PDB file of C-alpha atoms in Angstrom:
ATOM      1  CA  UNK A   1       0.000   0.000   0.000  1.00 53.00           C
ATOM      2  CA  UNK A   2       2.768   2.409   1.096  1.00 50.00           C
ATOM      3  CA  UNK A   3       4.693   1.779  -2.511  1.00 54.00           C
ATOM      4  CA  UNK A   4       1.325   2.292  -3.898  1.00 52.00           C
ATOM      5  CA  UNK A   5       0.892   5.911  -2.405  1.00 53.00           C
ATOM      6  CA  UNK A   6       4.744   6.803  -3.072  1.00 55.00           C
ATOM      7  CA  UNK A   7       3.856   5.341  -6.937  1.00 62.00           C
ATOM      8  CA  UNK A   8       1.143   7.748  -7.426  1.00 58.00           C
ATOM      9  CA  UNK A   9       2.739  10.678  -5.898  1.00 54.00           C
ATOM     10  CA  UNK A  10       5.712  10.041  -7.773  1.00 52.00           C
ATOM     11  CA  UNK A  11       3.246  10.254 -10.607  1.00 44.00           C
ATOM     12  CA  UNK A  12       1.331  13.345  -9.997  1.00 50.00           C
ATOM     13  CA  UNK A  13       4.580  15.297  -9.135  1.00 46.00           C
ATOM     14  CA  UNK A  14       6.278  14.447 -12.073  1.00 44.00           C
ATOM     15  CA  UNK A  15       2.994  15.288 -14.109  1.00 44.00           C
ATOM     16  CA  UNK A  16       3.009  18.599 -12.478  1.00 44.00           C
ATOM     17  CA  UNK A  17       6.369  19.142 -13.303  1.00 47.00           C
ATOM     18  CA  UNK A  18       6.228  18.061 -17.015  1.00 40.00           C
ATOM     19  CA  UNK A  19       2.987  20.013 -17.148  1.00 43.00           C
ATOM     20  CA  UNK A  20       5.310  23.078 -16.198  1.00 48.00           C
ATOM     21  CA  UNK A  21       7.849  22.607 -18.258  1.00 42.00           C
ATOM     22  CA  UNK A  22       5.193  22.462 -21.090  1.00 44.00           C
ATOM     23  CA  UNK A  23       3.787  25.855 -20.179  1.00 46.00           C
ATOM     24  CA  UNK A  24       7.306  27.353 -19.625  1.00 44.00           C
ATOM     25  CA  UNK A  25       8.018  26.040 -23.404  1.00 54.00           C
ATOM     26  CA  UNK A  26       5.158  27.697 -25.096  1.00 54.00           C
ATOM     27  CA  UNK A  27       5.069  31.237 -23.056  1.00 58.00           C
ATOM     28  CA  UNK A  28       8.556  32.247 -21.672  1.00 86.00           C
ATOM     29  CA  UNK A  29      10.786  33.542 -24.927  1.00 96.00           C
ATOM     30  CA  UNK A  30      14.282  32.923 -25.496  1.00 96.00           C
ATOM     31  CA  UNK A  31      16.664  35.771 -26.866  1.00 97.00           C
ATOM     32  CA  UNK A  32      19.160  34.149 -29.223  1.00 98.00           C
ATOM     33  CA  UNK A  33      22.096  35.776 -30.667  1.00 98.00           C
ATOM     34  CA  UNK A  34      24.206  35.415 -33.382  1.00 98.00           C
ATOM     35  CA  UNK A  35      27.598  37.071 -35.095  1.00 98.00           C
ATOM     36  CA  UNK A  36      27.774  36.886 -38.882  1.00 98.00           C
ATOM     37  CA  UNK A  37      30.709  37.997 -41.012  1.00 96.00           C
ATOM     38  CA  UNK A  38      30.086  39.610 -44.159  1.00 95.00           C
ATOM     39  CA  UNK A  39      33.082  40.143 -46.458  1.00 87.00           C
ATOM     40  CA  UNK A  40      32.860  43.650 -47.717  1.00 89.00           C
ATOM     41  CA  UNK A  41      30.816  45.076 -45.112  1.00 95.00           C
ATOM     42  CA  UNK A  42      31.232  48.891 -44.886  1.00 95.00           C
ATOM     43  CA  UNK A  43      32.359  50.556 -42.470  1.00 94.00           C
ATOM     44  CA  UNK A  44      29.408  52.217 -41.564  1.00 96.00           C
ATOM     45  CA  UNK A  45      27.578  49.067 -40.856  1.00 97.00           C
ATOM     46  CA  UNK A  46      30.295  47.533 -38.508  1.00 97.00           C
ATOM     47  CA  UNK A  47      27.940  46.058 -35.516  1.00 97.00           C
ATOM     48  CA  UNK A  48      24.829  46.498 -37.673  1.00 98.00           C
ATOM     49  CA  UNK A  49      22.159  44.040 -35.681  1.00 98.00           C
ATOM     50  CA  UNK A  50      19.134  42.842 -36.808  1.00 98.00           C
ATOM     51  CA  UNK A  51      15.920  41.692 -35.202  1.00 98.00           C
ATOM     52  CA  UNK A  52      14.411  39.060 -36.690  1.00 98.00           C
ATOM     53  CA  UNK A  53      10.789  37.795 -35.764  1.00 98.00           C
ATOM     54  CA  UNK A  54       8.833  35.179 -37.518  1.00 98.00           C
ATOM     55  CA  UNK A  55       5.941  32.705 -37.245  1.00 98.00           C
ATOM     56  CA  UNK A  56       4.030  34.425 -34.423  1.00 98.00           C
ATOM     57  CA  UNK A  57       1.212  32.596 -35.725  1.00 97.00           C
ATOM     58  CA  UNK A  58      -1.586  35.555 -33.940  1.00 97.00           C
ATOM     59  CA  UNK A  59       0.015  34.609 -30.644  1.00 97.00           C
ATOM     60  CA  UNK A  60      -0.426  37.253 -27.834  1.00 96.00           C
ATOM     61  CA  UNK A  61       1.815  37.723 -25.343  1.00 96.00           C
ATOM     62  CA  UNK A  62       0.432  40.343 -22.729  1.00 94.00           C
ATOM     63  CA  UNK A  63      -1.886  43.399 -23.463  1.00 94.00           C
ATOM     64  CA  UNK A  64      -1.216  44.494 -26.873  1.00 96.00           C
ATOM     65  CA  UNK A  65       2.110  42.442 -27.138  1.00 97.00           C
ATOM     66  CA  UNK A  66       3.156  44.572 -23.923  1.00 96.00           C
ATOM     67  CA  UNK A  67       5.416  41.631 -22.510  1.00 95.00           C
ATOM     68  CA  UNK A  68       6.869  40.580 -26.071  1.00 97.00           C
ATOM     69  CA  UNK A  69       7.619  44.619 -26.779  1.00 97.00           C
ATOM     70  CA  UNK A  70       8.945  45.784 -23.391  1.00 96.00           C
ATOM     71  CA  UNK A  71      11.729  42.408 -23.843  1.00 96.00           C
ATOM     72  CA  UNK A  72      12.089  43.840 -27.421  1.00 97.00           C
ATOM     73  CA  UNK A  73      12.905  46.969 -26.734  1.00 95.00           C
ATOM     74  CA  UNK A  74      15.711  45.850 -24.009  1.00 96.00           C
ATOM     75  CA  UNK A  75      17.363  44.759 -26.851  1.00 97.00           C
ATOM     76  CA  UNK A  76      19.821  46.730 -29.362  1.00 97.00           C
ATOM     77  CA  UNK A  77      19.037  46.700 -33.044  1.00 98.00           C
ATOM     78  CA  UNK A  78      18.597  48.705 -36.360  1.00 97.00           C
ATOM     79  CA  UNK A  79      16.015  47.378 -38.063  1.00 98.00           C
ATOM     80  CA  UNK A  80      13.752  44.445 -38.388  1.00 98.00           C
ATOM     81  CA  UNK A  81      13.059  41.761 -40.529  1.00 98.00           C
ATOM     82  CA  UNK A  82       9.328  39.816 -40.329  1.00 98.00           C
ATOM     83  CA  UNK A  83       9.554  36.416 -42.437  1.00 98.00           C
ATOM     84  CA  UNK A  84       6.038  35.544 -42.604  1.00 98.00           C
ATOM     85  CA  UNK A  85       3.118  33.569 -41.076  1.00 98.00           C
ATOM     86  CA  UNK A  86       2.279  36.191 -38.536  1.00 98.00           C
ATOM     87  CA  UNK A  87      -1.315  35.347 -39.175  1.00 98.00           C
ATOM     88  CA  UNK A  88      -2.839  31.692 -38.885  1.00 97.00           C
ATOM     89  CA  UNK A  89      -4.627  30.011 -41.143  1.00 95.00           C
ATOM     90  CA  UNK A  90      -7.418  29.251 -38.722  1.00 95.00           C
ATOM     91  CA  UNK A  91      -6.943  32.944 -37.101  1.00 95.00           C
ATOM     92  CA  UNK A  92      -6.464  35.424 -40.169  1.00 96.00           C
ATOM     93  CA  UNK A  93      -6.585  38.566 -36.921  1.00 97.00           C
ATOM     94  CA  UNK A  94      -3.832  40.693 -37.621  1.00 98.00           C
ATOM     95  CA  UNK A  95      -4.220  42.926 -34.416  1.00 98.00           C
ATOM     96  CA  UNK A  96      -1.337  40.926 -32.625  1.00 98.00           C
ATOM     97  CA  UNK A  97       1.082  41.667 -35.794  1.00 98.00           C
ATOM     98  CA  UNK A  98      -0.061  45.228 -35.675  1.00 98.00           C
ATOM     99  CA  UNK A  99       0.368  45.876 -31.745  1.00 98.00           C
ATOM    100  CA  UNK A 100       3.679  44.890 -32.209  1.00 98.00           C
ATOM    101  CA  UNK A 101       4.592  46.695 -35.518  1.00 98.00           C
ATOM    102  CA  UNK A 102       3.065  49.877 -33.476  1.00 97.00           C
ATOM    103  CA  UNK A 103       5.893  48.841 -30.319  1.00 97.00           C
ATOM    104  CA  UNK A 104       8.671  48.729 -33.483  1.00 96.00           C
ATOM    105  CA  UNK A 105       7.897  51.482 -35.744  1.00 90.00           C
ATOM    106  CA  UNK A 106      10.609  53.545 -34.466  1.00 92.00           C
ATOM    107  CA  UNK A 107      12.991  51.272 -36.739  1.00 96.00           C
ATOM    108  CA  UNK A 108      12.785  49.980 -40.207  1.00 97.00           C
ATOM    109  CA  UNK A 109      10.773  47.028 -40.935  1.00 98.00           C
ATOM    110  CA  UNK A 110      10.561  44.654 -43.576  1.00 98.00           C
ATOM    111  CA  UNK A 111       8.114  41.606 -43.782  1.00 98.00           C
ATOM    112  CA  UNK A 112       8.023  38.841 -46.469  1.00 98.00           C
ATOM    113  CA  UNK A 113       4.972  36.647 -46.491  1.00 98.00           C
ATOM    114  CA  UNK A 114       5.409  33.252 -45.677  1.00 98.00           C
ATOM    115  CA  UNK A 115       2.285  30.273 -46.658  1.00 98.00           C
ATOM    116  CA  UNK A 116      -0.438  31.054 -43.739  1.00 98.00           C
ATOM    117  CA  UNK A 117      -0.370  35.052 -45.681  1.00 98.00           C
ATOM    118  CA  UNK A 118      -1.623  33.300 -48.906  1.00 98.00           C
ATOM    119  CA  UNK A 119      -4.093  31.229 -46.815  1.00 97.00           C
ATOM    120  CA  UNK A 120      -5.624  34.263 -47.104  1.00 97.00           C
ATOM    121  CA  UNK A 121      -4.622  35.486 -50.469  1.00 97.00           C
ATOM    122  CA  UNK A 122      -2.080  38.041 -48.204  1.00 98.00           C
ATOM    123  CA  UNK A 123      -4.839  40.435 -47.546  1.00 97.00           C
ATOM    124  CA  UNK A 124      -2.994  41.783 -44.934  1.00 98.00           C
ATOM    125  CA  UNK A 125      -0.145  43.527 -47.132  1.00 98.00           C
ATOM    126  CA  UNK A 126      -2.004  46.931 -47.678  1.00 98.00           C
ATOM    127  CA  UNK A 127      -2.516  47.110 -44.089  1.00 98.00           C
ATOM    128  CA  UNK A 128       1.034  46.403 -43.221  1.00 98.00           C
ATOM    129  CA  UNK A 129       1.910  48.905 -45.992  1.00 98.00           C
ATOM    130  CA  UNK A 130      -0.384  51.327 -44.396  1.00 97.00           C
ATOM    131  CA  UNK A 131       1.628  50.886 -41.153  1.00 97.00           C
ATOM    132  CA  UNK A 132       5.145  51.733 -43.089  1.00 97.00           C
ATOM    133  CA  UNK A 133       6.240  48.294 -43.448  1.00 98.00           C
ATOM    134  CA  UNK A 134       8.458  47.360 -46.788  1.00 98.00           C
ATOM    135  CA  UNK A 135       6.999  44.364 -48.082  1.00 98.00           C
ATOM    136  CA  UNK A 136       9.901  42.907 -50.220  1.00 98.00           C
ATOM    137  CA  UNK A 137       8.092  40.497 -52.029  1.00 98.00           C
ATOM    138  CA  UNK A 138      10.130  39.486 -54.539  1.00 98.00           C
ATOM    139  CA  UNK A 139      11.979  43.350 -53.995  1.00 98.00           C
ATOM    140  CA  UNK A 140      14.899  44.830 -52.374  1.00 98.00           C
ATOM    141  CA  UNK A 141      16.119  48.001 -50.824  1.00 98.00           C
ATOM    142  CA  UNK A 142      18.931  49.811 -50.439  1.00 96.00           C
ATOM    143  CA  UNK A 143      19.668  50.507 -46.901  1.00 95.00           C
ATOM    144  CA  UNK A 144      22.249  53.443 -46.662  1.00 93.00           C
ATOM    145  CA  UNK A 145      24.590  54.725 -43.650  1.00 91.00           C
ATOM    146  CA  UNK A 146      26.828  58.175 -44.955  1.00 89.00           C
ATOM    147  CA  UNK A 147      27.845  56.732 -48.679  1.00 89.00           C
ATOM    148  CA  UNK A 148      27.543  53.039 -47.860  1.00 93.00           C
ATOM    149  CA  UNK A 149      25.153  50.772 -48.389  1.00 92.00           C
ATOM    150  CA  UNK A 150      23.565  47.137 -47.506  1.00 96.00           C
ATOM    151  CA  UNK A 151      21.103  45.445 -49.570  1.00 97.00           C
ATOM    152  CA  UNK A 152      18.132  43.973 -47.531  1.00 98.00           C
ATOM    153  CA  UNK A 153      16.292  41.580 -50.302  1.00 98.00           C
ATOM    154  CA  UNK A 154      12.986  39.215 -50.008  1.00 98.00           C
ATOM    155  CA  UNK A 155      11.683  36.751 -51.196  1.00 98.00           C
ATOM    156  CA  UNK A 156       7.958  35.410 -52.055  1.00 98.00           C
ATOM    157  CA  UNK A 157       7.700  32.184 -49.702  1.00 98.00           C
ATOM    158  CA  UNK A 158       9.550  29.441 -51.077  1.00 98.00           C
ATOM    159  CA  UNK A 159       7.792  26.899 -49.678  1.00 97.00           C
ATOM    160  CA  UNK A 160       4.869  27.544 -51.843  1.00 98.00           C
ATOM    161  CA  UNK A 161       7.225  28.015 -54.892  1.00 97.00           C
ATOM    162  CA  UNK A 162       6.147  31.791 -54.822  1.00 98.00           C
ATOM    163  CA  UNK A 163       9.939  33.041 -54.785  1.00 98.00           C
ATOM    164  CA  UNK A 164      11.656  34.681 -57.575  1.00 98.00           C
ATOM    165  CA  UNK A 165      14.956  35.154 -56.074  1.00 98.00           C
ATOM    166  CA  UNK A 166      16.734  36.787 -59.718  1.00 98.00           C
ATOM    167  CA  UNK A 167      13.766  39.315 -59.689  1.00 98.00           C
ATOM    168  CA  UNK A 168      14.806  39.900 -55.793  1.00 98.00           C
ATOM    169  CA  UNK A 169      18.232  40.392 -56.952  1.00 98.00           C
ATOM    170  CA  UNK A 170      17.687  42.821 -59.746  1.00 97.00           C
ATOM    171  CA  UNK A 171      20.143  45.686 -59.710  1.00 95.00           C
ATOM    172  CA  UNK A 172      22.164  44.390 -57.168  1.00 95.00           C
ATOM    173  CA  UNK A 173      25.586  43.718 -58.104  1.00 89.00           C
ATOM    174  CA  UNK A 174      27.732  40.541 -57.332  1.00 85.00           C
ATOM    175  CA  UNK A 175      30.285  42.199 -55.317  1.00 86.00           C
ATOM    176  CA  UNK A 176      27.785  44.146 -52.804  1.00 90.00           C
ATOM    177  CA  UNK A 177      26.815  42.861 -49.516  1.00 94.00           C
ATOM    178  CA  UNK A 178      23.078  41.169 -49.103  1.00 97.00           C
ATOM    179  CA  UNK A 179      20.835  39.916 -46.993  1.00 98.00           C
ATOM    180  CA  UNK A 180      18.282  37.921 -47.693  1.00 98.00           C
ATOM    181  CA  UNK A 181      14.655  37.223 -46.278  1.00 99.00           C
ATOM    182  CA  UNK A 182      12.570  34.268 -46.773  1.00 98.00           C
ATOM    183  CA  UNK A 183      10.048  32.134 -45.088  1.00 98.00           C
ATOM    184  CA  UNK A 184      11.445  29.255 -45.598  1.00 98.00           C
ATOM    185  CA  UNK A 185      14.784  27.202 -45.867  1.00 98.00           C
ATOM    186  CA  UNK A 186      14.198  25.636 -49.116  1.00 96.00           C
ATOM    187  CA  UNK A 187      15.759  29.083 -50.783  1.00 98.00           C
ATOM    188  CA  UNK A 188      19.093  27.864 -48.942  1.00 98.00           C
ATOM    189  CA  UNK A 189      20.816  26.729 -52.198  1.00 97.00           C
ATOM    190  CA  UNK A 190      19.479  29.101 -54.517  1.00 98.00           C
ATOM    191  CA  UNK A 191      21.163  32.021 -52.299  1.00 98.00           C
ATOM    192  CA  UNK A 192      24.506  30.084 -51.888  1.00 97.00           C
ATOM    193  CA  UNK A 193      24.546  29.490 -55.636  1.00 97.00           C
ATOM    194  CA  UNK A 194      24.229  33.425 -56.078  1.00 96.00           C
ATOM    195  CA  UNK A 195      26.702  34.079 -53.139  1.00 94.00           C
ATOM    196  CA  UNK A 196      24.253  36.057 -50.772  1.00 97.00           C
ATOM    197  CA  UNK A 197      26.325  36.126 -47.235  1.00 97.00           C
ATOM    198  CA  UNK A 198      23.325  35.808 -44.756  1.00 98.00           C
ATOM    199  CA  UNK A 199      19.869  34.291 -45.367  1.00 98.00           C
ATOM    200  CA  UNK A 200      17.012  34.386 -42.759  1.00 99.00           C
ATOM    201  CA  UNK A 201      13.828  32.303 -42.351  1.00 98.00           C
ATOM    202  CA  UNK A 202      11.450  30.673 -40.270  1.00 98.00           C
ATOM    203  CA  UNK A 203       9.051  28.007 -41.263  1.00 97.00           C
ATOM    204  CA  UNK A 204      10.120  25.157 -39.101  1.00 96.00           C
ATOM    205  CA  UNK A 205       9.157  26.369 -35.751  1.00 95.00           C
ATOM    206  CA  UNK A 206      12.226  24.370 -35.090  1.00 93.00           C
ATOM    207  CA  UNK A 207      10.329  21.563 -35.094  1.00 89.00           C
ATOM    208  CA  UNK A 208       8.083  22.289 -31.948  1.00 90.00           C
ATOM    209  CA  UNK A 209       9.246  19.214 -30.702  1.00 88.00           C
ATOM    210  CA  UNK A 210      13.109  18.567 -30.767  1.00 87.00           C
ATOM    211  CA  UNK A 211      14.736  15.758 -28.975  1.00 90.00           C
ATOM    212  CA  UNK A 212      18.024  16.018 -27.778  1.00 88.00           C
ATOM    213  CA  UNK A 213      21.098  15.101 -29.853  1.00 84.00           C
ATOM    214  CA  UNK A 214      18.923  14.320 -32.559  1.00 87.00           C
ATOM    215  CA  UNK A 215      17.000  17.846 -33.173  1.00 88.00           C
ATOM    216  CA  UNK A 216      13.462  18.173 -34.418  1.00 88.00           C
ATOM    217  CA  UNK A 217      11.145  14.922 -35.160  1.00 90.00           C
ATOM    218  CA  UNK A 218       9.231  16.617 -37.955  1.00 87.00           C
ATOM    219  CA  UNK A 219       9.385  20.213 -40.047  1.00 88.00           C
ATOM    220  CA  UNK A 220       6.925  21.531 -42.978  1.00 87.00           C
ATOM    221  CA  UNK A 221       7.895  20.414 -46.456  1.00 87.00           C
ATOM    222  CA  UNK A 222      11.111  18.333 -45.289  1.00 90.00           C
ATOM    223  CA  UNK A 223       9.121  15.302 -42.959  1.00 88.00           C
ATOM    224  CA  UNK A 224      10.451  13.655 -40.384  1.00 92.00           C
ATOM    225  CA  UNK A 225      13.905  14.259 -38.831  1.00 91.00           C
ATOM    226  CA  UNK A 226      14.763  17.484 -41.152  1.00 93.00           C
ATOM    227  CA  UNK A 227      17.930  18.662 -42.607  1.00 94.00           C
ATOM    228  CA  UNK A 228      17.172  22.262 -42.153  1.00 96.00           C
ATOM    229  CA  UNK A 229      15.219  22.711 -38.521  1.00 96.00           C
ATOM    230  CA  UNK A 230      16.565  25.481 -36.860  1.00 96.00           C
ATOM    231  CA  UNK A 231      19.774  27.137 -36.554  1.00 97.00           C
ATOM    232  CA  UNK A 232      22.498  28.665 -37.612  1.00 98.00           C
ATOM    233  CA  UNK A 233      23.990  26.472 -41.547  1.00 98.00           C
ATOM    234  CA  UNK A 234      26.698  27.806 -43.798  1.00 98.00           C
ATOM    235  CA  UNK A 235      28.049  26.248 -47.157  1.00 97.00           C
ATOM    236  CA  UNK A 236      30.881  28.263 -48.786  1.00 94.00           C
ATOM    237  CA  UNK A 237      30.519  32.092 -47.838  1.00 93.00           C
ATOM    238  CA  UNK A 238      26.284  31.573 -47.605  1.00 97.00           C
ATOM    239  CA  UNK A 239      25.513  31.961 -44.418  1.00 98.00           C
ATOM    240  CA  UNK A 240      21.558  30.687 -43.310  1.00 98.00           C
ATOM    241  CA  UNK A 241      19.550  31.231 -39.673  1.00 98.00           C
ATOM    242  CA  UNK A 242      16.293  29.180 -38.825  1.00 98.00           C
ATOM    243  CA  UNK A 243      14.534  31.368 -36.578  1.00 98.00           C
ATOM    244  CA  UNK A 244      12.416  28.982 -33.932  1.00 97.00           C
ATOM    245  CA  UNK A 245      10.008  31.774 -33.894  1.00 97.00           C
ATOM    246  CA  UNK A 246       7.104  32.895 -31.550  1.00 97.00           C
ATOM    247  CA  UNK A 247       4.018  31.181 -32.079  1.00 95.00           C
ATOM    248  CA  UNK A 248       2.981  27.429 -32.238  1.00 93.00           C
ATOM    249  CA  UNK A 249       1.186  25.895 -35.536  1.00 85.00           C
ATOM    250  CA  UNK A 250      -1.283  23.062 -35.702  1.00 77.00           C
ATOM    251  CA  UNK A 251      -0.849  22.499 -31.798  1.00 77.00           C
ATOM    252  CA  UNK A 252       0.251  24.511 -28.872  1.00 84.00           C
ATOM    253  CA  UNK A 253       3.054  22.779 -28.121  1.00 85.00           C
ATOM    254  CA  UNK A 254       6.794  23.002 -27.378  1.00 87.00           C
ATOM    255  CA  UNK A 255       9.203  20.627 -26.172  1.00 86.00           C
ATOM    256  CA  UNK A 256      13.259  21.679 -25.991  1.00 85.00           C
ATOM    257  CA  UNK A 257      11.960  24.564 -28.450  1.00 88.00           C
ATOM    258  CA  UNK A 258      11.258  27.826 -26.725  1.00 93.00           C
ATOM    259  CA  UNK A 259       9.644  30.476 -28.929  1.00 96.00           C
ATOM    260  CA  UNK A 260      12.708  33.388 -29.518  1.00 97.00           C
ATOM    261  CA  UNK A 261      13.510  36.521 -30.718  1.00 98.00           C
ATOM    262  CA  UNK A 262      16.988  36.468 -32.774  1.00 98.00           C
ATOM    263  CA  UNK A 263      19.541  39.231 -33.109  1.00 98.00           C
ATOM    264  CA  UNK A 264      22.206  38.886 -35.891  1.00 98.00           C
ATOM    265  CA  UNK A 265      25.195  41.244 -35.829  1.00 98.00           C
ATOM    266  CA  UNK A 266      27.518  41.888 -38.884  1.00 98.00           C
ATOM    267  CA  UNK A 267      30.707  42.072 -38.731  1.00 97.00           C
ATOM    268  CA  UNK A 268      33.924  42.515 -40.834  1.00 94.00           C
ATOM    269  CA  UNK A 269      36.156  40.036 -39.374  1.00 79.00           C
ATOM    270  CA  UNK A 270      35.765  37.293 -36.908  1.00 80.00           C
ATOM    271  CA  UNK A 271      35.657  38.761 -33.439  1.00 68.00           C
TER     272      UNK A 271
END
């Protein structure tokens, strides 16, 4: 009877715990950083960090993002890059995108539309436009410091064979420094064929559910046990970072995946 009781306490406690750990998973965000070297940066942009956000996915965290922003805004960066599925497919409310674009505005932001957007046909864009967002759909732009430069370029999501990476490209020579935004990471090889230095996407959610040592069970478009699930990948000077992102997809679930913010500083030389 006595191994009975300790049994089911045993059980309920470690219930409990899991239970917690689950929660903690889904709601508390991680801040990940990473250091990227871009050959010919400019001068100008030495230290130049970028926020990326992606797959929120309609999540809200606090009154009008209030707990998401305030963590944000802790943080040093120069502009931000969106890469899609900010709506859901089963929650098309873009008020959670918009509080936080409203907690951002005071920096540059640029969004590319990842598959749940054309769920709903990307109605969305005009409104985003409307809040001063540059949707670089298949665009670029030409973000200048003094006399230098740094090419921010986007992509239509690849994972529903939307992207047109030469058209993103257009009028941007070989030699100059890019970055590239996507939804997903099946645009990896395309950009390391045409020798873009950083690449950055969501789309994988890192899995949701990664197991130790072995990484994520299952990602979108790439089935079970995935090459590309979240990260930081490089082949020759192509640099690529899978975002984990903030919301959940199909369930709301996390295991060994926190949702995150990501901040990716450039740099000349390794430091």
């Amino acid at each position: 009877m006595a191994n009975k009781r300790i049994s089911r306490r045993t059980f309920i406690i470690g219930g409990i715990g899991l239970l917690s750990y689950l929660y903690f998973n889904v709601h508390s965000v991680a801040v990940k950083h990473y250091t990227i070297v871009i050959n010919d940066l400019p001068k100008e942009f030495e230290g130049f960090t970028i926020l990326h956000l992606t797959d929120l996915h309609a999540k809200k965290y606090g009154d009008k993002q209030d707990k998401l922003i305030n963590m944000i805004n802790r943080q040093k960066f120069d502009m931000v890059a969106m890469t899609g599925d900010f709506i859901d497919k089963d929650n098309p409310d873009v008020e959670p995108t918009l509080d936080l674009i409203r907690g951002l505005e005071s920096k540059p932001i640029f969004f590319v539309p990842g598959n749940h957007e054309w769920r709903h046909d990307f109605r969305i864009k005009p409104i985003l436009e409307g809040h001063g967002v540059k949707i670089l759909d298949n665009r670029n732009y030409k973000c200048a410091k003094g006399n230098s430069y740094l090419w921010i370029a986007g992509v239509d999501d690849p994972y529903l064979h939307r992207d047109e990476l030469d058209q993103a490209l257009h009028g941007i020579a070989d030699s100059q420094p890019k970055v590239l935004l996507a939804h997903a990471p099946n645009i990896f090889m395309s950009a390391a064929e045409s020798d873009i230095e950083l690449v950055l996407v969501g789309h994988t959610h890192g899995g949701q559910v990664r197991l130790p040592i072995i990484g994520a069970i299952v990602a979108p478009g790439q089935g079970l046990f995935p090459k590309y699930d979240y990260g930081h990948f490089t082949t020759g000077s192509t640099n690529m970072i899978i975002n984990g992102g903030l919301g959940e997809s199909a369930l709301p679930l996390r295991f060994c995946s926190r949702p995150e913010i990501v901040l990716v500083k450039l740099v000349s030389s390794p430091q």
